[in-house]
Short mmCIF file of C-alpha atoms in Angstrom, two decimals:
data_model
loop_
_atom_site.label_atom_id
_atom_site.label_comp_id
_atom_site.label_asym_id
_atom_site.label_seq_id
_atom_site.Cartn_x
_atom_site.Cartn_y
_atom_site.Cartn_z
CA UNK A 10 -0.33 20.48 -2.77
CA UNK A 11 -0.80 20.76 -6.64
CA UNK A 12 -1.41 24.64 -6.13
CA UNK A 13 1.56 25.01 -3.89
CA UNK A 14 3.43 23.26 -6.38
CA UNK A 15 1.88 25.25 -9.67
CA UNK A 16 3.12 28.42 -7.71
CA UNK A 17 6.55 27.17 -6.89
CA UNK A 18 7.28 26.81 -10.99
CA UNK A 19 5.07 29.92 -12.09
CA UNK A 20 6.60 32.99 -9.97
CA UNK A 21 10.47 32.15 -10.78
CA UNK A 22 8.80 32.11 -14.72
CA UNK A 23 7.07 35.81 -14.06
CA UNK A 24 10.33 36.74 -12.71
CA UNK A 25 12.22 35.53 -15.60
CA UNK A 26 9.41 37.32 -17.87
CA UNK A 27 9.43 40.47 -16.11
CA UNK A 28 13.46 40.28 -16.69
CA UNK A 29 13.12 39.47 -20.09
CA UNK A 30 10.82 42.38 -20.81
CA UNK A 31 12.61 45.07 -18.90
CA UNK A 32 16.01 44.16 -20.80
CA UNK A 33 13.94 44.69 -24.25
CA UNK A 34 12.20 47.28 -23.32
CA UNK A 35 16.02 48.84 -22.86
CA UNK A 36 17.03 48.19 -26.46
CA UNK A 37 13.54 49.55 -28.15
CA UNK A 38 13.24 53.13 -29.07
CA UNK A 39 13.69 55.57 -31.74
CA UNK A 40 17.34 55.32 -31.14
CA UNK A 41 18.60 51.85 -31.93
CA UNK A 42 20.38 49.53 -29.71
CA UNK A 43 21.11 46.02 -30.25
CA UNK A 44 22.11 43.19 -27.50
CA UNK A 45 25.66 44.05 -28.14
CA UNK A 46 25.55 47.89 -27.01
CA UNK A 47 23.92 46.42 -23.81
CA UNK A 48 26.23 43.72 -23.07
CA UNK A 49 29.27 46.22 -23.88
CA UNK A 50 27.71 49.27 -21.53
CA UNK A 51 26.94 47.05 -18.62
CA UNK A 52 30.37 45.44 -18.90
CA UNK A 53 31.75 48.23 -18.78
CA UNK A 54 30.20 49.39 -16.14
CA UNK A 55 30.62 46.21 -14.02
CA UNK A 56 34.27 46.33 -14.69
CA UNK A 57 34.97 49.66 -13.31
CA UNK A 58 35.75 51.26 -16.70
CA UNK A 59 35.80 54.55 -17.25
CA UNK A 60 32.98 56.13 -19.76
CA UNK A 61 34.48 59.66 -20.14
CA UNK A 62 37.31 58.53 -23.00
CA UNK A 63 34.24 56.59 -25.03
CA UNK A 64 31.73 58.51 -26.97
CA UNK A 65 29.66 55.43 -27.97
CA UNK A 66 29.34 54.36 -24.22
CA UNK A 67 28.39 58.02 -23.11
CA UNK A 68 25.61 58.06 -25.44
CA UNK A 69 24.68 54.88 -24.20
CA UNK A 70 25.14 55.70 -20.28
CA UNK A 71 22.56 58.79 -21.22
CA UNK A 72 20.05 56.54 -23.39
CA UNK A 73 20.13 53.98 -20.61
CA UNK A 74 20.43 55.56 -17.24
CA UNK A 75 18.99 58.97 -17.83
CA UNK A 76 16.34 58.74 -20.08
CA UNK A 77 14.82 54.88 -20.33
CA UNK A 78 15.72 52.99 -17.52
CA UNK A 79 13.67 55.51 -15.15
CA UNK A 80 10.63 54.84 -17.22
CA UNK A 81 10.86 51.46 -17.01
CA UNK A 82 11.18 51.09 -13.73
CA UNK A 83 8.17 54.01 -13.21
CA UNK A 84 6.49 51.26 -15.35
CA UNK A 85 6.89 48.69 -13.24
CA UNK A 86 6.37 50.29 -9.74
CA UNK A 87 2.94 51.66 -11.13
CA UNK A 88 1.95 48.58 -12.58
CA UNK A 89 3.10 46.53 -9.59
CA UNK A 90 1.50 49.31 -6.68
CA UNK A 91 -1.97 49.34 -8.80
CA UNK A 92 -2.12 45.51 -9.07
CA UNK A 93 -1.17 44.75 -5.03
CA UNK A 94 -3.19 47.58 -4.14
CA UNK A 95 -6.23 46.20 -6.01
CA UNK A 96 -6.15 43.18 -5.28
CA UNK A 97 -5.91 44.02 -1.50
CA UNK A 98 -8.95 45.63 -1.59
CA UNK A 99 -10.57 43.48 -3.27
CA UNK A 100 -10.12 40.48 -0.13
CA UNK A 101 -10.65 43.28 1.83
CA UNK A 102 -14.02 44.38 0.97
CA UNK A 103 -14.81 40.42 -0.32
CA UNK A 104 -15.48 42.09 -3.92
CA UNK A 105 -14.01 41.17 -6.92
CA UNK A 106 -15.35 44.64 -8.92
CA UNK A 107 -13.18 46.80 -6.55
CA UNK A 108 -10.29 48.75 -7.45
CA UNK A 109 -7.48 51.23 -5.87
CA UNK A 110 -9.71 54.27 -6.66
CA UNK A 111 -12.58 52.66 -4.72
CA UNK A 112 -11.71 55.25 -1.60
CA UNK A 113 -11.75 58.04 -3.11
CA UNK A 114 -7.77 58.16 -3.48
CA UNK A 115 -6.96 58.58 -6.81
CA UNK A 116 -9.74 61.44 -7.62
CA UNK A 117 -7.94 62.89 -4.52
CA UNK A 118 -4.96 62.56 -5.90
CA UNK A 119 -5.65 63.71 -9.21
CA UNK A 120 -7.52 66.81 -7.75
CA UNK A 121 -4.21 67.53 -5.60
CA UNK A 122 -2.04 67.04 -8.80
CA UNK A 123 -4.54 69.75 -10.83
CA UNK A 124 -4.49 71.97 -7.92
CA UNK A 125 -0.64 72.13 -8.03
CA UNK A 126 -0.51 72.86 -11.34
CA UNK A 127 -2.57 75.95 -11.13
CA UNK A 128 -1.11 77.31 -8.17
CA UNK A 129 2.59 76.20 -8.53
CA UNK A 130 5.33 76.08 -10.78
CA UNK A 131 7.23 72.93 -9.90
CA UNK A 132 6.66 69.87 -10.52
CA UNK A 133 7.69 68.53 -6.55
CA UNK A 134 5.31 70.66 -5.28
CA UNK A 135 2.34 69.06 -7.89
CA UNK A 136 3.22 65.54 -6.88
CA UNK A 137 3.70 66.64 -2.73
CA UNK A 138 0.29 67.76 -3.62
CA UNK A 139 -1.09 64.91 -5.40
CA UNK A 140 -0.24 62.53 -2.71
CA UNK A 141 -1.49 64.86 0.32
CA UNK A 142 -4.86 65.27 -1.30
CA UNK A 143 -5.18 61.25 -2.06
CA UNK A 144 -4.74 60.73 1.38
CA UNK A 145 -7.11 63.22 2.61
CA UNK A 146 -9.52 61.70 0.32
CA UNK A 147 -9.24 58.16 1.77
CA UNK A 148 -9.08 60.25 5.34
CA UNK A 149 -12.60 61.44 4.46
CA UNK A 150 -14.29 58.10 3.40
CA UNK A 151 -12.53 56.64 6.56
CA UNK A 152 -13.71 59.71 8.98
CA UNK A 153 -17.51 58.99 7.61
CA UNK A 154 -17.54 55.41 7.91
CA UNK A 155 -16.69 56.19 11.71
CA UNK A 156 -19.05 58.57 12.09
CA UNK A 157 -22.29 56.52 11.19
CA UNK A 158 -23.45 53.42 12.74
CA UNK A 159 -24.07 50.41 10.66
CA UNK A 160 -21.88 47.74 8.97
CA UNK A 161 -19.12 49.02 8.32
CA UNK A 162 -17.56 47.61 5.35
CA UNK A 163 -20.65 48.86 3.96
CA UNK A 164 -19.93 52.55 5.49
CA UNK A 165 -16.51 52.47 4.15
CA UNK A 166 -17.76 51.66 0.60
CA UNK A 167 -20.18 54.75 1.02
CA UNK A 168 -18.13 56.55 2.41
CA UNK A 169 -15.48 55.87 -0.57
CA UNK A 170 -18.12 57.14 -3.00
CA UNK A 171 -18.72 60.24 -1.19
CA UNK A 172 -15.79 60.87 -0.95
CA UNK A 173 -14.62 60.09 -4.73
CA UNK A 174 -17.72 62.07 -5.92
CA UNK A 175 -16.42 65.68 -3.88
CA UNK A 176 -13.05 65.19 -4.98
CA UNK A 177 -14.05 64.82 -8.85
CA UNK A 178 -16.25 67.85 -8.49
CA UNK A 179 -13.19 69.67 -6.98
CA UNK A 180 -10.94 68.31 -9.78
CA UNK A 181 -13.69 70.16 -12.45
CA UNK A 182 -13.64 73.68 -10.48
CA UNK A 183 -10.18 73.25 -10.83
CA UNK A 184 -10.65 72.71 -14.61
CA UNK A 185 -13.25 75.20 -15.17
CA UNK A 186 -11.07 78.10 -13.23
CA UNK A 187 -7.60 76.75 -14.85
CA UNK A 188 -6.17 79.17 -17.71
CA UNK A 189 -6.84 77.43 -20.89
CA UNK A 190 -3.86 77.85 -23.06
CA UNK A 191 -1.46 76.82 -20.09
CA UNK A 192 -3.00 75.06 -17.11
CA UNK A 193 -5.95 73.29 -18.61
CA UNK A 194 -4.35 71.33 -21.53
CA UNK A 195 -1.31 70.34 -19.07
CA UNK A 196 -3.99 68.74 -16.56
CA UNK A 197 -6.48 67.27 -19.31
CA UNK A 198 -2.83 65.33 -20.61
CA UNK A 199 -1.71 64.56 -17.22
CA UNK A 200 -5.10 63.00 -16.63
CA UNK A 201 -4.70 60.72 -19.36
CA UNK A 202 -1.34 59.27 -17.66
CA UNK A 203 1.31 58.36 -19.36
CA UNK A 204 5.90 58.41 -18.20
CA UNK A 205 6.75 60.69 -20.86
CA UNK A 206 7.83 63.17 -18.23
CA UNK A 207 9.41 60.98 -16.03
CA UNK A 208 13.11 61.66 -14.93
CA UNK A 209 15.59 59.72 -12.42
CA UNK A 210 15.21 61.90 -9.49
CA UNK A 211 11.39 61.22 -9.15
CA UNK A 212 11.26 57.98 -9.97
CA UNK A 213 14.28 57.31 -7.01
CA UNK A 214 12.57 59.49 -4.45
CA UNK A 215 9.22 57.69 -5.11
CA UNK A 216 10.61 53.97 -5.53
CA UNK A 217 11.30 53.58 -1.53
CA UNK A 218 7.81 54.55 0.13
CA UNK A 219 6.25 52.68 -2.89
CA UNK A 220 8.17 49.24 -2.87
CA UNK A 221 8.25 49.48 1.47
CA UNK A 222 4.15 49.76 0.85
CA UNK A 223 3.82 46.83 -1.42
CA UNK A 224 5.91 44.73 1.51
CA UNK A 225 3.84 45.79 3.57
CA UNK A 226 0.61 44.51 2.25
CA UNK A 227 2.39 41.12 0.88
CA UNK A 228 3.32 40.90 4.49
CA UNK A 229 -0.47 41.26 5.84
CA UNK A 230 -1.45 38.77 3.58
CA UNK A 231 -2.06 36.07 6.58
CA UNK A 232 -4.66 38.99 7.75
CA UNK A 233 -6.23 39.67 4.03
CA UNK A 234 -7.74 36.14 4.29
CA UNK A 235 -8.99 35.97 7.59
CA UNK A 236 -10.65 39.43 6.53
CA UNK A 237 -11.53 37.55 3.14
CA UNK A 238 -13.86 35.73 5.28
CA UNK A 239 -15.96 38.41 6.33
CA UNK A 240 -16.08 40.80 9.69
CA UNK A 241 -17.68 38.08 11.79
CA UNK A 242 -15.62 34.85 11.32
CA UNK A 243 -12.14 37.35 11.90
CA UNK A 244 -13.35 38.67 15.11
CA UNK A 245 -14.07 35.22 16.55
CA UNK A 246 -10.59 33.99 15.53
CA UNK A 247 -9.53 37.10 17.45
CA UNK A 248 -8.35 39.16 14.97
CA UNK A 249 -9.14 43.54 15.61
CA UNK A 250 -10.63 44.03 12.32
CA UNK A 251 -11.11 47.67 12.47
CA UNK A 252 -7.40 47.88 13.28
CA UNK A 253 -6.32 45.25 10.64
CA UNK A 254 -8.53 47.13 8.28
CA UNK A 255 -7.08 50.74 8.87
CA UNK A 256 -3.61 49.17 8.84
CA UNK A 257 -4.05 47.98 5.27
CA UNK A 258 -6.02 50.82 3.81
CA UNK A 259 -3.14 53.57 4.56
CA UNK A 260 0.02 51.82 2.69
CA UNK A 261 -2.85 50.54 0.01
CA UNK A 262 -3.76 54.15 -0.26
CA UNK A 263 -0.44 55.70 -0.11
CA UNK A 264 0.86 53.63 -3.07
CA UNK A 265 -1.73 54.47 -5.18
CA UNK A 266 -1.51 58.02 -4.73
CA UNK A 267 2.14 57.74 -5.76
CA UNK A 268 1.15 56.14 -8.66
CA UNK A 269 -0.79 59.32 -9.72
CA UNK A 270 2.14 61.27 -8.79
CA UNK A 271 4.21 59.83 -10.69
CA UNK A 272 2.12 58.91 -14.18
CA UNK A 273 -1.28 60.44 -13.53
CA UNK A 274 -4.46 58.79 -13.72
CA UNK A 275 -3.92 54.95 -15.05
CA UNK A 276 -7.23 53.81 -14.79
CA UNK A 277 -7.76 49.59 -15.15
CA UNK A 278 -4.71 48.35 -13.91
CA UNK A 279 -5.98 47.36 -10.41
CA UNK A 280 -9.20 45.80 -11.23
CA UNK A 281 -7.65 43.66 -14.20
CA UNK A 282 -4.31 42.16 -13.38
CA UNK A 283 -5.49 40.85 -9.96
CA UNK A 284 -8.48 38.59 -11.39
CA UNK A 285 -5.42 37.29 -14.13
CA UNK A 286 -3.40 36.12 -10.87
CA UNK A 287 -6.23 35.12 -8.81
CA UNK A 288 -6.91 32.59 -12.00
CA UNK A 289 -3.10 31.60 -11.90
CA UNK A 290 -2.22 31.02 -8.42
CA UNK A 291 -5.80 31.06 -6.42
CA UNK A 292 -7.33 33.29 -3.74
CA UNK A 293 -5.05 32.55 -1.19
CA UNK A 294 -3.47 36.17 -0.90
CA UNK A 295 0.42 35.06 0.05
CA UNK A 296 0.57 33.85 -3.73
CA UNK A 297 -1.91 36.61 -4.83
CA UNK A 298 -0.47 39.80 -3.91
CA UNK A 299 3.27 38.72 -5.49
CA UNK A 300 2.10 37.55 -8.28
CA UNK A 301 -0.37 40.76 -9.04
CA UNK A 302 2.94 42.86 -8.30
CA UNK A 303 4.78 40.78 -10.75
CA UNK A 304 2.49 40.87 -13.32
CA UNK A 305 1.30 44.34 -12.83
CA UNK A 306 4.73 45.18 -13.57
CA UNK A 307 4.85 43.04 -16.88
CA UNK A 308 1.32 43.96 -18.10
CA UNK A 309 2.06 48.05 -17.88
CA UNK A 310 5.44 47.51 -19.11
CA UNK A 311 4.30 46.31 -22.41
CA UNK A 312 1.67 48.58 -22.02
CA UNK A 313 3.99 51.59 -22.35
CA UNK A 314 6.20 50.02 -24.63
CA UNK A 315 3.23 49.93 -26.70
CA UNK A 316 2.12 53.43 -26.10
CA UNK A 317 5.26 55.04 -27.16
CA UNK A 318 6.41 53.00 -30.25
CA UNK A 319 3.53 52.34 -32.34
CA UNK A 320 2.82 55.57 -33.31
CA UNK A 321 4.87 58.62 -34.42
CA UNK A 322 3.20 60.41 -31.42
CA UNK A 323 2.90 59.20 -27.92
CA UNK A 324 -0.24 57.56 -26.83
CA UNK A 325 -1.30 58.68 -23.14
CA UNK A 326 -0.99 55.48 -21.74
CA UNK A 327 -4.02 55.46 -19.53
CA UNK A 328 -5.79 55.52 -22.70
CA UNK A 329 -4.79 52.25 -23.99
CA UNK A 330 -4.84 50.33 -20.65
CA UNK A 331 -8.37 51.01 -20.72
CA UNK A 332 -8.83 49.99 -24.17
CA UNK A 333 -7.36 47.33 -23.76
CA UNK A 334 -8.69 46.40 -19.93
CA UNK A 335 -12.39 46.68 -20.45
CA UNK A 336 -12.77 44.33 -23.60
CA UNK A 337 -10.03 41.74 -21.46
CA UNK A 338 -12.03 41.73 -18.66
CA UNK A 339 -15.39 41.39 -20.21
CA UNK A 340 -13.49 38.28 -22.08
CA UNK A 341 -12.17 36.93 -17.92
CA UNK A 342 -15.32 37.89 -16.05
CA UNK A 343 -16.80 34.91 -16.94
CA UNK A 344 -13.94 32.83 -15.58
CA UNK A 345 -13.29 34.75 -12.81
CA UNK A 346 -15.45 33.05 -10.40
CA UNK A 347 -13.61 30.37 -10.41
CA UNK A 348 -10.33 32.08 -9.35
CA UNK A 349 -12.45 34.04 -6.63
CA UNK A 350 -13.87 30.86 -5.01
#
């Protein structure tokens, strides 16, 4: 009762906080915008007005709508796929050191991205790529785990490693044949992830499949904890695990190739942020999985914030996630058992 009732207060507050952060992350930048030229462009807006006779609110409609709003919300559908993702493989395989890439998708998916890039010249056809190859790479690790007998969580996780393994070795054949004054420093920075190329049509054609996916999983939660409980207790309550399983590895897996489509390799996200909301709201994965979306979304908001304002220069902001995320959770693992039990 005192859980249910700690999680009734604390999502409406990461709500408010997410919010909060996504309005100020609207006014920072090297162009300067106070409160004021929000409240008077979204009032304007609101009301019907018309921009066209208002220079200051033109500048402001571009600023807003063109350039930062679709990295903020890139931000937070990255940050929110990595964390549900994560954390649903994490109940999944009962381990808390498991992450999105665990099945091979995102050295798939960053393979498919490289690939694109040496043998195409638009950017759809690098992302249609990136995603395609992600899921081949979970199709692989799934395909071998069916193949040989034995337990099969444990085949999966194999399987996974296989799987991630060929696809990295692709990625550097890729590397090694790319053209080095074009191809090869465009898929080194892409690698490093990071919005800085991000523009409204992507981010729009992306947001659907990636928000219907994290639904998806939130709504499977019921089925995460009877699978939480291992293979044997969730067949004698009657549940089909291999279905159950393959059911929530596909929209885990198609999320976080999207994420790689749309800001490269992000590496830290998905094994961090769900301990945090395991230690907030418990194991129990109907309060897990919305709060790791929510907080996802917050963490890698700031994160980018970060990356593009501290410095004259953009930091790649899969760099500093993993600065940051390794020394945070060496400073959590200890409490982390706690959460997981």
């Amino acid at each position: 009762m005192m859980i249910f009732k700690k999680t009734f207060v604390l999502m409406p507050l990461l709500l408010f906080l997410l919010f909060t952060a996504a309005v100020v992350s609207l006014c920072l930048g090297r162009y300067p915008v106070t409160w004021g030229d929000i409240y008077d462009f979204f009032t304007a807006v609101l009301s019907g007005q018309s921009l066209a006779g208002c220079r200051r609110l033109q500048i402001l409609k571009n600023l807003f709508i063109d350039i930062r709003l679709p990295r903020i919300v890139a931000a937070m559908l990255v940050g929110s796929s990595l964390s549900v993702s994560g954390a649903a493989f994490q109940s999944m395989f009962i381990n808390p050191l498991v992450s999105p890439g665990l099945l091979g998708v995102l050295a798939g998916a960053s393979f498919g991205a490289a690939l694109g890039m040496v043998a195409t010249n638009t950017w759809f056809a690098v992302q249609i790529s990136s995603v395609v190859f992600g899921l081949v790479a979970v199709a692989v690790a799934v395909g071998m785990a069916a193949i040989y007998r034995g337990d099969r969580l444990l085949m999966l996780i194999l399987g996974g490693i296989i799987s991630s393994a060929l696809f990295t070795s692709l990625l550097s054949v890729v590397k090694y044949l790319a053209d080095p004054y074009s191809h090869l420093p465009a898929i080194v920075y892409w690698l490093m992830g990071g919005f800085s190329t991000i523009d409204a049509k992507t981010v729009w054609a992306v947001c659907i499949p990636m928000v219907l996916g994290i639904i998806i999983l939130i709504s499977l939660a019921n089925y995460l904890n009877i699978l939480s409980m291992g293979d044997e207790e969730a067949r004698c309550l009657g549940v089909n695990v291999r279905l159950i399983r393959i059911m929530m590895i596909f929209p885990a897996a198609l999320i976080s190739a999207l994420t790689v489509a749309l800001g490269g390799m992000i590496g830290w996200v998905g094994l961090v942020i769900p301990h945090i909301a395991r230690m907030l709201v418990g194991p129990d994965n109907r309060k897990l999985l919305p709060a790791s979306a929510v907080i996802g979304a917050v963490y890698l908001l700031v994160v980018d914030d970060i990356s593009r304002l501290v410095f004259t220069v953009e930091i790649p902001i899969g760099i500093l996630t993993s600065l940051v995320g390794i020394p945070f959770f060496a400073l959590i693992l200890g409490k982390s058992r706690k959460g997981w039990n």
